[in-house]
Amino acid sequence: MLGTALTINSQEHNIVTLKGAGHVAAREFAEEVKEAWTRVNLVALEKEAARLNRVLAGVLGLAAPPQYPSACKIAPLMDDAKALDASLLSKLNADAIGPEVVARIAPVRKFVADPRTARANAITAFVTAELDRWKDFFDTIESKPLTPEQRLSVVVDEDATLVLAGAGSGKTSVITAKAAYLVKAGIRQPDEILLLAFAKNAAEEMSERVEARSGVPIVARTFHAIAYDIIGIVEGSKPALADHATDDTAFSNLIKQILKDLVYRLSEVSKAIIQFFAHFLVEPKTEWDFKTKHDFYTHMESQDLRTLQGEKVKSYEELRIANWLYENGVEYEYEPLYEHKVSEIGRRDYQPDFRLTESGIYIEHFGVRREKARDGSERLVTAPFVDRDEYLAGMDWKRKVHAEHQTTLIETFSYERQEGRLLTGLAEKLAPHVTQTPRPVDTIYDRIVELKQVDDFSKLLGTFLRKFKSGGYSLQDCQTKSDRMKLGKRARAFLDVFAPVFEEYQKRLEGRIDFEDMILRAALYAEDGRYVSPFRHILVDEFQDISQSRARLVKALKAQHPDVRVFAVGDDWQSIFRFAGSDIHLMRHFGREFGGSFDGEAGVHRTVDLGRTFRSVDHIAFAARTFVLRNPAQIDKKIVPAGTATEPAIRVVSVSKGEDEGKLNELLGALSAAMAPEAKPATVLLLGRYRFTEPDMPGLRRRFPRLKISFKTIHASKGLEADHVILLNADSGRMGFPSEIVDDPLLSLVSPEEEAFQNAEERRVMYVAMTRARHTLTILASNARPSSFVTELRKDPAYGISTAPGAETEAHVCGECGGRLLGVTGQDGRIWYRCEHVQHCGNLLPACPSCSAALPRLAEGTSEVRCGCGASYPTCPECEDGWLVERSGTFGKFLGCVRYPTCTGKAKISGGDRPTITKSRRRTRA
């Protein structure tokens, strides 16, 4: 009666309502609007019919995809489907288009709503079908059928695929099968596949293997070979290669020659070079950088604190003083005996730090700093682990000695270095007493050469230079990073030397190129499009060894076409070439660096773990896995061993000093004797961290003809295997294993990230050594100074290490510094227990007087020191490790510390069961 309201909904406009219309007219109008809207929907569908059919076919094809549905292949379909849905499908009215059309477009709409799930389902369908389809190929491509994990890695074809290939897991088989599969499946033509290896012989072997196994002619190339080809294509000819590019010895000699020439030619540069050698060659850490004496002593022993005069000193600050004296022509003696006999119970003969030979002046350097109290007063403090009162008493005693004997004492202090005036202050104090006659820089440099300090520094400079070039760094980059990492004066001094060396090195190339230039120039040509890549699949072997420059080249080639795939095979557990520029973080962040993108997700990639090892028995395989995964940054991988050990497969054999050769002969003799008469020769691989550990190989081969014996450094052993592996010289020390000289903090300036885990790369070197063995691994270690790795293997039951009965002596902690007390045989034939930090600590204890072998230790909950043989002694009231024994003195017999005269703890002998303890002031050298 009041009329009909007609409401029209619109996505593009506000809702329109017409009121007061006649009922019949309104109904007719509404019907006409619906019909018009249906016609619009159907017309729109008709216009997009071809596009819809194409998208629909693509989406439906995901149910059984003909090729691996990688992100780069599916992304265009997703983009097309999303665009079609946004412009049309989402706007269609179900009533208008009808249920049949709704059902037809439903797969597209479902795909648009969740493309990731759709792609994941498509991958599953493809992989399942493809593994079945190529079963015969996988069964026959290698001498043995491929494992399920190897087959999966071949058919997976993501934008970026990383195959984790542990030691002995058959990575070469995977690369070979992948290349052959791509061609045989019609996915790529041979010239569209780039097969990359790091070494020339590895590339040649791979090329031959691919063609022999599959008949497919794909030439594997090194990174440098493809880079050189790219440069030749773009420039029309290939520039000459520098002579030293392929010769590390020539490269090192060139750096040494540049250093020498700069010293003799340029005064400012020569000063910078001499300054670095004299004051910054070693890392400038002091007692205040460590929490315990043991940590400090361990660090000091890892540094070669060798002065320009040639002696080894005990601290970085003493090193600076000694080198300043040498530079300025002030003759001195280090730690001479004091010219007057000073006798005081409990003290060793007095040895001042320095004596100036011409003037007779003494220099003592005191490890004290100044600290202000809240009331403004100032006091001297010592390092956290040093007894302040005892140390200050020692300072006073030394001053008293010089005063009594009227000798001149010059004092220097740690706080002077902290305040930046150690050497200027020394110069002022010495000025009234000595005349400085500075040595010429060329004379000092000749001395540095004589001490062989140039060799290690040249290696550091060379490694830095190569990493600097390959990473595309600038000097400003390094300076900025140095400031951020607070590397201080040492880094600035190093860069002052490096800058002119690098400039001179570039000049001496004279138009030729080195390998770093080669890679970077090729990458640049690929990045800017001057080189057009034909490659659609890039297969990289030994991916854990990739450097920043090589990664840049791979990325540049990948970026040239949207459908390029990267297939990388490697093992981050075997990344041991950081010194050559390899960057383990590129593998750890593989997806971020090389992955594709899909549905808003970046870094899309796939990882396949081969898992199975065809080399090592379970005991070795699992122990090696446990060992390397102590570093939580390593990628976790499963291990399926090659077999089960029937007897202990890993053992540690302790070796006394001078017994290395005899113990090795004993081990080889046992291996030879255990062989069956008709058995073929067993292979034995001797491994050393350094080349100098190589024994007399001709002699060993003559003595043990039934064994096939070889020696390799661990780095050179990668890819090799043997029935039995013997690891030599697993000792602690600067040239031990783990090596304590490989990672100079300065290299962090040209490294993307520093690994936080201690000995991270050395741990991987140990893993490589362990996994060369098929059946047994024997580790030879010093019984006095076993390496930290050996100690770890012995202590943790998880490794299941076998140690010969009685071969391992009980570990004792030094009460003076926290180091180890090691059993040694003295010149008198008696056994003594000496602190491992003999140069710094000097704690020395005799063996038990009763058994003459073991070391008595404090029994928990008692005041007695007891030996394993059953003997017991009263504890020393003054020191941690000593015990009291009967001695004779002026006033008769008494109980005195076995560490006398270092410790003067004593007690009276009473008639009772227990001695009466008499306290005396403990005296040790400050």
PDB file of N, CA and C in Angstrom, residues 227-311:
ATOM      1  N   ALA A 227      85.144 -18.683 -15.415  1.00  0.00           N
ATOM      2  CA  ALA A 227      85.354 -17.235 -15.311  1.00  0.00           C
ATOM      3  C   ALA A 227      86.276 -16.741 -16.420  1.00  0.00           C
ATOM      4  N   TYR A 228      87.328 -17.503 -16.689  1.00  0.00           N
ATOM      5  CA  TYR A 228      88.286 -17.128 -17.741  1.00  0.00           C
ATOM      6  C   TYR A 228      87.588 -17.140 -19.111  1.00  0.00           C
ATOM      7  N   ASP A 229      86.721 -18.133 -19.324  1.00  0.00           N
ATOM      8  CA  ASP A 229      85.961 -18.202 -20.580  1.00  0.00           C
ATOM      9  C   ASP A 229      85.041 -16.996 -20.725  1.00  0.00           C
ATOM     10  N   ILE A 230      84.386 -16.619 -19.643  1.00  0.00           N
ATOM     11  CA  ILE A 230      83.473 -15.457 -19.687  1.00  0.00           C
ATOM     12  C   ILE A 230      84.240 -14.199 -20.053  1.00  0.00           C
ATOM     13  N   ILE A 231      85.400 -14.002 -19.419  1.00  0.00           N
ATOM     14  CA  ILE A 231      86.223 -12.822 -19.713  1.00  0.00           C
ATOM     15  C   ILE A 231      86.640 -12.827 -21.185  1.00  0.00           C
ATOM     16  N   GLY A 232      87.054 -13.993 -21.681  1.00  0.00           N
ATOM     17  CA  GLY A 232      87.466 -14.096 -23.089  1.00  0.00           C
ATOM     18  C   GLY A 232      86.333 -13.767 -24.044  1.00  0.00           C
ATOM     19  N   ILE A 233      85.118 -14.220 -23.749  1.00  0.00           N
ATOM     20  CA  ILE A 233      83.960 -13.944 -24.603  1.00  0.00           C
ATOM     21  C   ILE A 233      83.644 -12.453 -24.628  1.00  0.00           C
ATOM     22  N   VAL A 234      83.658 -11.816 -23.471  1.00  0.00           N
ATOM     23  CA  VAL A 234      83.301 -10.404 -23.379  1.00  0.00           C
ATOM     24  C   VAL A 234      84.402  -9.506 -23.946  1.00  0.00           C
ATOM     25  N   GLU A 235      85.658  -9.803 -23.620  1.00  0.00           N
ATOM     26  CA  GLU A 235      86.764  -8.929 -24.007  1.00  0.00           C
ATOM     27  C   GLU A 235      87.366  -9.285 -25.353  1.00  0.00           C
ATOM     28  N   GLY A 236      86.999 -10.442 -25.883  1.00  0.00           N
ATOM     29  CA  GLY A 236      87.531 -10.849 -27.174  1.00  0.00           C
ATOM     30  C   GLY A 236      88.808 -11.638 -27.078  1.00  0.00           C
ATOM     31  N   SER A 237      89.492 -11.551 -25.945  1.00  0.00           N
ATOM     32  CA  SER A 237      90.692 -12.357 -25.701  1.00  0.00           C
ATOM     33  C   SER A 237      90.873 -12.489 -24.190  1.00  0.00           C
ATOM     34  N   LYS A 238      91.650 -13.483 -23.804  1.00  0.00           N
ATOM     35  CA  LYS A 238      91.860 -13.719 -22.385  1.00  0.00           C
ATOM     36  C   LYS A 238      93.144 -13.050 -21.912  1.00  0.00           C
ATOM     37  N   PRO A 239      93.067 -12.208 -20.860  1.00  0.00           N
ATOM     38  CA  PRO A 239      94.284 -11.566 -20.356  1.00  0.00           C
ATOM     39  C   PRO A 239      95.241 -12.610 -19.774  1.00  0.00           C
ATOM     40  N   ALA A 240      96.510 -12.257 -19.752  1.00  0.00           N
ATOM     41  CA  ALA A 240      97.522 -13.186 -19.233  1.00  0.00           C
ATOM     42  C   ALA A 240      97.307 -13.405 -17.740  1.00  0.00           C
ATOM     43  N   LEU A 241      97.582 -14.638 -17.303  1.00  0.00           N
ATOM     44  CA  LEU A 241      97.442 -14.991 -15.894  1.00  0.00           C
ATOM     45  C   LEU A 241      98.775 -14.760 -15.184  1.00  0.00           C
ATOM     46  N   ALA A 242      98.729 -14.135 -14.020  1.00  0.00           N
ATOM     47  CA  ALA A 242      99.945 -13.882 -13.249  1.00  0.00           C
ATOM     48  C   ALA A 242     100.635 -15.204 -12.896  1.00  0.00           C
ATOM     49  N   ASP A 243     101.955 -15.203 -12.918  1.00  0.00           N
ATOM     50  CA  ASP A 243     102.722 -16.426 -12.663  1.00  0.00           C
ATOM     51  C   ASP A 243     102.399 -17.024 -11.291  1.00  0.00           C
ATOM     52  N   HIS A 244     102.207 -16.161 -10.304  1.00  0.00           N
ATOM     53  CA  HIS A 244     102.008 -16.646  -8.943  1.00  0.00           C
ATOM     54  C   HIS A 244     100.575 -17.127  -8.683  1.00  0.00           C
ATOM     55  N   ALA A 245      99.684 -16.959  -9.654  1.00  0.00           N
ATOM     56  CA  ALA A 245      98.278 -17.318  -9.438  1.00  0.00           C
ATOM     57  C   ALA A 245      98.110 -18.809  -9.150  1.00  0.00           C
ATOM     58  N   THR A 246      98.945 -19.616  -9.757  1.00  0.00           N
ATOM     59  CA  THR A 246      98.829 -21.074  -9.585  1.00  0.00           C
ATOM     60  C   THR A 246      99.936 -21.649  -8.707  1.00  0.00           C
ATOM     61  N   ASP A 247     100.694 -20.768  -8.067  1.00  0.00           N
ATOM     62  CA  ASP A 247     101.836 -21.233  -7.268  1.00  0.00           C
ATOM     63  C   ASP A 247     101.843 -20.497  -5.934  1.00  0.00           C
ATOM     64  N   ASP A 248     101.393 -21.170  -4.874  1.00  0.00           N
ATOM     65  CA  ASP A 248     101.301 -20.523  -3.558  1.00  0.00           C
ATOM     66  C   ASP A 248     102.663 -20.093  -3.035  1.00  0.00           C
ATOM     67  N   THR A 249     103.693 -20.876  -3.344  1.00  0.00           N
ATOM     68  CA  THR A 249     105.041 -20.513  -2.887  1.00  0.00           C
ATOM     69  C   THR A 249     105.500 -19.229  -3.566  1.00  0.00           C
ATOM     70  N   ALA A 250     105.226 -19.129  -4.876  1.00  0.00           N
ATOM     71  CA  ALA A 250     105.592 -17.924  -5.619  1.00  0.00           C
ATOM     72  C   ALA A 250     104.819 -16.716  -5.094  1.00  0.00           C
ATOM     73  N   PHE A 251     103.550 -16.936  -4.745  1.00  0.00           N
ATOM     74  CA  PHE A 251     102.731 -15.848  -4.209  1.00  0.00           C
ATOM     75  C   PHE A 251     103.298 -15.368  -2.874  1.00  0.00           C
ATOM     76  N   SER A 252     103.629 -16.315  -2.001  1.00  0.00           N
ATOM     77  CA  SER A 252     104.191 -15.952  -0.699  1.00  0.00           C
ATOM     78  C   SER A 252     105.526 -15.235  -0.862  1.00  0.00           C
ATOM     79  N   ASN A 253     106.348 -15.704  -1.797  1.00  0.00           N
ATOM     80  CA  ASN A 253     107.645 -15.056  -2.050  1.00  0.00           C
ATOM     81  C   ASN A 253     107.464 -13.642  -2.591  1.00  0.00           C
ATOM     82  N   LEU A 254     106.426 -13.453  -3.423  1.00  0.00           N
ATOM     83  CA  LEU A 254     106.145 -12.120  -3.958  1.00  0.00           C
ATOM     84  C   LEU A 254     105.789 -11.163  -2.825  1.00  0.00           C
ATOM     85  N   ILE A 255     104.949 -11.611  -1.899  1.00  0.00           N
ATOM     86  CA  ILE A 255     104.573 -10.756  -0.768  1.00  0.00           C
ATOM     87  C   ILE A 255     105.809 -10.410   0.060  1.00  0.00           C
ATOM     88  N   LYS A 256     106.667 -11.410   0.296  1.00  0.00           N
ATOM     89  CA  LYS A 256     107.899 -11.156   1.065  1.00  0.00           C
ATOM     90  C   LYS A 256     108.801 -10.156   0.343  1.00  0.00           C
ATOM     91  N   GLN A 257     108.883 -10.292  -0.977  1.00  0.00           N
ATOM     92  CA  GLN A 257     109.728  -9.379  -1.745  1.00  0.00           C
ATOM     93  C   GLN A 257     109.174  -7.957  -1.714  1.00  0.00           C
ATOM     94  N   ILE A 258     107.844  -7.840  -1.789  1.00  0.00           N
ATOM     95  CA  ILE A 258     107.221  -6.511  -1.717  1.00  0.00           C
ATOM     96  C   ILE A 258     107.516  -5.869  -0.369  1.00  0.00           C
ATOM     97  N   LEU A 259     107.384  -6.659   0.711  1.00  0.00           N
ATOM     98  CA  LEU A 259     107.700  -6.137   2.041  1.00  0.00           C
ATOM     99  C   LEU A 259     109.134  -5.619   2.104  1.00  0.00           C
ATOM    100  N   LYS A 260     110.045  -6.431   1.615  1.00  0.00           N
ATOM    101  CA  LYS A 260     111.465  -6.063   1.657  1.00  0.00           C
ATOM    102  C   LYS A 260     111.722  -4.789   0.853  1.00  0.00           C
ATOM    103  N   ASP A 261     111.160  -4.718  -0.345  1.00  0.00           N
ATOM    104  CA  ASP A 261     111.368  -3.544  -1.201  1.00  0.00           C
ATOM    105  C   ASP A 261     110.794  -2.283  -0.561  1.00  0.00           C
ATOM    106  N   LEU A 262     109.641  -2.421   0.081  1.00  0.00           N
ATOM    107  CA  LEU A 262     109.030  -1.256   0.714  1.00  0.00           C
ATOM    108  C   LEU A 262     109.881  -0.775   1.887  1.00  0.00           C
ATOM    109  N   VAL A 263     110.463  -1.709   2.631  1.00  0.00           N
ATOM    110  CA  VAL A 263     111.327  -1.337   3.762  1.00  0.00           C
ATOM    111  C   VAL A 263     112.537  -0.538   3.278  1.00  0.00           C
ATOM    112  N   TYR A 264     113.127  -0.989   2.193  1.00  0.00           N
ATOM    113  CA  TYR A 264     114.355  -0.354   1.703  1.00  0.00           C
ATOM    114  C   TYR A 264     114.082   0.925   0.901  1.00  0.00           C
ATOM    115  N   ARG A 265     112.825   1.090   0.423  1.00  0.00           N
ATOM    116  CA  ARG A 265     112.562   2.188  -0.510  1.00  0.00           C
ATOM    117  C   ARG A 265     111.786   3.348   0.100  1.00  0.00           C
ATOM    118  N   LEU A 266     110.819   3.053   0.948  1.00  0.00           N
ATOM    119  CA  LEU A 266     109.919   4.097   1.437  1.00  0.00           C
ATOM    120  C   LEU A 266     110.020   4.204   2.955  1.00  0.00           C
ATOM    121  N   SER A 267     110.491   5.341   3.445  1.00  0.00           N
ATOM    122  CA  SER A 267     110.774   5.482   4.872  1.00  0.00           C
ATOM    123  C   SER A 267     109.528   5.356   5.737  1.00  0.00           C
ATOM    124  N   GLU A 268     108.433   6.020   5.351  1.00  0.00           N
ATOM    125  CA  GLU A 268     107.226   5.979   6.172  1.00  0.00           C
ATOM    126  C   GLU A 268     106.643   4.575   6.225  1.00  0.00           C
ATOM    127  N   VAL A 269     106.633   3.918   5.066  1.00  0.00           N
ATOM    128  CA  VAL A 269     106.107   2.556   5.005  1.00  0.00           C
ATOM    129  C   VAL A 269     106.994   1.614   5.810  1.00  0.00           C
ATOM    130  N   SER A 270     108.314   1.815   5.704  1.00  0.00           N
ATOM    131  CA  SER A 270     109.232   0.941   6.439  1.00  0.00           C
ATOM    132  C   SER A 270     109.024   1.074   7.939  1.00  0.00           C
ATOM    133  N   LYS A 271     108.745   2.282   8.406  1.00  0.00           N
ATOM    134  CA  LYS A 271     108.486   2.488   9.833  1.00  0.00           C
ATOM    135  C   LYS A 271     107.228   1.731  10.258  1.00  0.00           C
ATOM    136  N   ALA A 272     106.203   1.789   9.407  1.00  0.00           N
ATOM    137  CA  ALA A 272     104.949   1.087   9.727  1.00  0.00           C
ATOM    138  C   ALA A 272     105.181  -0.415   9.793  1.00  0.00           C
ATOM    139  N   ILE A 273     105.984  -0.931   8.884  1.00  0.00           N
ATOM    140  CA  ILE A 273     106.263  -2.371   8.854  1.00  0.00           C
ATOM    141  C   ILE A 273     107.039  -2.791  10.100  1.00  0.00           C
ATOM    142  N   ILE A 274     108.081  -2.032  10.433  1.00  0.00           N
ATOM    143  CA  ILE A 274     108.881  -2.363  11.614  1.00  0.00           C
ATOM    144  C   ILE A 274     108.038  -2.231  12.884  1.00  0.00           C
ATOM    145  N   GLN A 275     107.195  -1.217  12.946  1.00  0.00           N
ATOM    146  CA  GLN A 275     106.318  -1.044  14.105  1.00  0.00           C
ATOM    147  C   GLN A 275     105.424  -2.254  14.311  1.00  0.00           C
ATOM    148  N   PHE A 276     104.894  -2.787  13.216  1.00  0.00           N
ATOM    149  CA  PHE A 276     104.002  -3.944  13.345  1.00  0.00           C
ATOM    150  C   PHE A 276     104.784  -5.150  13.864  1.00  0.00           C
ATOM    151  N   PHE A 277     105.939  -5.402  13.280  1.00  0.00           N
ATOM    152  CA  PHE A 277     106.734  -6.559  13.713  1.00  0.00           C
ATOM    153  C   PHE A 277     107.195  -6.408  15.166  1.00  0.00           C
ATOM    154  N   ALA A 278     107.525  -5.208  15.547  1.00  0.00           N
ATOM    155  CA  ALA A 278     108.075  -5.003  16.885  1.00  0.00           C
ATOM    156  C   ALA A 278     107.006  -5.026  17.973  1.00  0.00           C
ATOM    157  N   HIS A 279     105.804  -4.544  17.650  1.00  0.00           N
ATOM    158  CA  HIS A 279     104.828  -4.336  18.724  1.00  0.00           C
ATOM    159  C   HIS A 279     103.444  -4.937  18.502  1.00  0.00           C
ATOM    160  N   PHE A 280     103.157  -5.429  17.294  1.00  0.00           N
ATOM    161  CA  PHE A 280     101.797  -5.912  17.045  1.00  0.00           C
ATOM    162  C   PHE A 280     101.736  -7.263  16.337  1.00  0.00           C
ATOM    163  N   LEU A 281     102.875  -7.950  16.240  1.00  0.00           N
ATOM    164  CA  LEU A 281     102.888  -9.219  15.515  1.00  0.00           C
ATOM    165  C   LEU A 281     101.992 -10.250  16.206  1.00  0.00           C
ATOM    166  N   VAL A 282     101.936 -10.199  17.520  1.00  0.00           N
ATOM    167  CA  VAL A 282     101.083 -11.114  18.276  1.00  0.00           C
ATOM    168  C   VAL A 282      99.893 -10.338  18.832  1.00  0.00           C
ATOM    169  N   GLU A 283      98.848 -11.076  19.175  1.00  0.00           N
ATOM    170  CA  GLU A 283      97.648 -10.466  19.720  1.00  0.00           C
ATOM    171  C   GLU A 283      97.949  -9.888  21.098  1.00  0.00           C
ATOM    172  N   PRO A 284      97.700  -8.588  21.305  1.00  0.00           N
ATOM    173  CA  PRO A 284      98.110  -7.920  22.551  1.00  0.00           C
ATOM    174  C   PRO A 284      97.170  -8.150  23.716  1.00  0.00           C
ATOM    175  N   LYS A 285      97.151  -9.371  24.252  1.00  0.00           N
ATOM    176  CA  LYS A 285      96.314  -9.657  25.414  1.00  0.00           C
ATOM    177  C   LYS A 285      97.173  -9.717  26.672  1.00  0.00           C
ATOM    178  N   THR A 286      96.574  -9.306  27.792  1.00  0.00           N
ATOM    179  CA  THR A 286      97.302  -9.320  29.064  1.00  0.00           C
ATOM    180  C   THR A 286      96.505 -10.114  30.097  1.00  0.00           C
ATOM    181  N   GLU A 287      97.036 -10.163  31.328  1.00  0.00           N
ATOM    182  CA  GLU A 287      96.387 -10.929  32.393  1.00  0.00           C
ATOM    183  C   GLU A 287      94.941 -10.500  32.615  1.00  0.00           C
ATOM    184  N   TRP A 288      94.646  -9.232  32.368  1.00  0.00           N
ATOM    185  CA  TRP A 288      93.301  -8.718  32.646  1.00  0.00           C
ATOM    186  C   TRP A 288      92.255  -9.224  31.637  1.00  0.00           C
ATOM    187  N   ASP A 289      92.706  -9.841  30.574  1.00  0.00           N
ATOM    188  CA  ASP A 289      91.773 -10.381  29.581  1.00  0.00           C
ATOM    189  C   ASP A 289      91.332 -11.800  29.914  1.00  0.00           C
ATOM    190  N   PHE A 290      91.789 -12.345  31.041  1.00  0.00           N
ATOM    191  CA  PHE A 290      91.494 -13.747  31.372  1.00  0.00           C
ATOM    192  C   PHE A 290      91.009 -13.861  32.815  1.00  0.00           C
ATOM    193  N   LYS A 291      90.208 -14.898  33.060  1.00  0.00           N
ATOM    194  CA  LYS A 291      89.640 -15.102  34.392  1.00  0.00           C
ATOM    195  C   LYS A 291      90.517 -15.986  35.268  1.00  0.00           C
ATOM    196  N   THR A 292      91.310 -16.871  34.645  1.00  0.00           N
ATOM    197  CA  THR A 292      92.142 -17.779  35.435  1.00  0.00           C
ATOM    198  C   THR A 292      93.582 -17.765  34.937  1.00  0.00           C
ATOM    199  N   LYS A 293      94.488 -18.180  35.802  1.00  0.00           N
ATOM    200  CA  LYS A 293      95.895 -18.304  35.408  1.00  0.00           C
ATOM    201  C   LYS A 293      96.038 -19.320  34.279  1.00  0.00           C
ATOM    202  N   HIS A 294      95.304 -20.414  34.397  1.00  0.00           N
ATOM    203  CA  HIS A 294      95.389 -21.467  33.376  1.00  0.00           C
ATOM    204  C   HIS A 294      95.027 -20.924  31.998  1.00  0.00           C
ATOM    205  N   ASP A 295      93.941 -20.146  31.904  1.00  0.00           N
ATOM    206  CA  ASP A 295      93.539 -19.567  30.615  1.00  0.00           C
ATOM    207  C   ASP A 295      94.609 -18.603  30.096  1.00  0.00           C
ATOM    208  N   PHE A 296      95.148 -17.803  30.998  1.00  0.00           N
ATOM    209  CA  PHE A 296      96.176 -16.836  30.594  1.00  0.00           C
ATOM    210  C   PHE A 296      97.435 -17.545  30.113  1.00  0.00           C
ATOM    211  N   TYR A 297      97.894 -18.527  30.890  1.00  0.00           N
ATOM    212  CA  TYR A 297      99.103 -19.254  30.506  1.00  0.00           C
ATOM    213  C   TYR A 297      98.897 -19.998  29.177  1.00  0.00           C
ATOM    214  N   THR A 298      97.722 -20.589  29.006  1.00  0.00           N
ATOM    215  CA  THR A 298      97.432 -21.314  27.762  1.00  0.00           C
ATOM    216  C   THR A 298      97.517 -20.369  26.571  1.00  0.00           C
ATOM    217  N   HIS A 299      96.960 -19.175  26.730  1.00  0.00           N
ATOM    218  CA  HIS A 299      97.025 -18.199  25.638  1.00  0.00           C
ATOM    219  C   HIS A 299      98.469 -17.777  25.371  1.00  0.00           C
ATOM    220  N   MET A 300      99.197 -17.503  26.426  1.00  0.00           N
ATOM    221  CA  MET A 300     100.577 -17.057  26.249  1.00  0.00           C
ATOM    222  C   MET A 300     101.415 -18.118  25.530  1.00  0.00           C
ATOM    223  N   GLU A 301     101.157 -19.377  25.844  1.00  0.00           N
ATOM    224  CA  GLU A 301     101.921 -20.448  25.204  1.00  0.00           C
ATOM    225  C   GLU A 301     101.544 -20.632  23.736  1.00  0.00           C
ATOM    226  N   SER A 302     100.334 -20.184  23.376  1.00  0.00           N
ATOM    227  CA  SER A 302      99.923 -20.286  21.969  1.00  0.00           C
ATOM    228  C   SER A 302     100.531 -19.163  21.139  1.00  0.00           C
ATOM    229  N   GLN A 303     101.068 -18.146  21.813  1.00  0.00           N
ATOM    230  CA  GLN A 303     101.704 -17.025  21.120  1.00  0.00           C
ATOM    231  C   GLN A 303     103.220 -17.213  21.128  1.00  0.00           C
ATOM    232  N   ASP A 304     103.834 -16.893  20.033  1.00  0.00           N
ATOM    233  CA  ASP A 304     105.292 -16.959  20.003  1.00  0.00           C
ATOM    234  C   ASP A 304     105.833 -15.586  20.395  1.00  0.00           C
ATOM    235  N   LEU A 305     105.962 -15.365  21.704  1.00  0.00           N
ATOM    236  CA  LEU A 305     106.404 -14.057  22.200  1.00  0.00           C
ATOM    237  C   LEU A 305     107.917 -13.969  22.074  1.00  0.00           C
ATOM    238  N   ARG A 306     108.370 -13.900  20.852  1.00  0.00           N
ATOM    239  CA  ARG A 306     109.796 -13.890  20.534  1.00  0.00           C
ATOM    240  C   ARG A 306     110.219 -12.455  20.240  1.00  0.00           C
ATOM    241  N   THR A 307     111.220 -11.968  20.980  1.00  0.00           N
ATOM    242  CA  THR A 307     111.677 -10.596  20.786  1.00  0.00           C
ATOM    243  C   THR A 307     112.549 -10.487  19.537  1.00  0.00           C
ATOM    244  N   LEU A 308     112.816  -9.250  19.139  1.00  0.00           N
ATOM    245  CA  LEU A 308     113.705  -9.024  17.990  1.00  0.00           C
ATOM    246  C   LEU A 308     115.119  -9.495  18.297  1.00  0.00           C
ATOM    247  N   GLN A 309     115.460  -9.572  19.562  1.00  0.00           N
ATOM    248  CA  GLN A 309     116.781 -10.075  19.942  1.00  0.00           C
ATOM    249  C   GLN A 309     116.817 -11.603  19.902  1.00  0.00           C
ATOM    250  N   GLY A 310     115.637 -12.225  19.979  1.00  0.00           N
ATOM    251  CA  GLY A 310     115.581 -13.674  19.803  1.00  0.00           C
ATOM    252  C   GLY A 310     115.098 -14.479  20.978  1.00  0.00           C
ATOM    253  N   GLU A 311     115.031 -13.869  22.215  1.00  0.00           N
ATOM    254  CA  GLU A 311     114.592 -14.669  23.351  1.00  0.00           C
ATOM    255  C   GLU A 311     113.062 -14.661  23.450  1.00  0.00           C
TER     256      GLU A 311
END
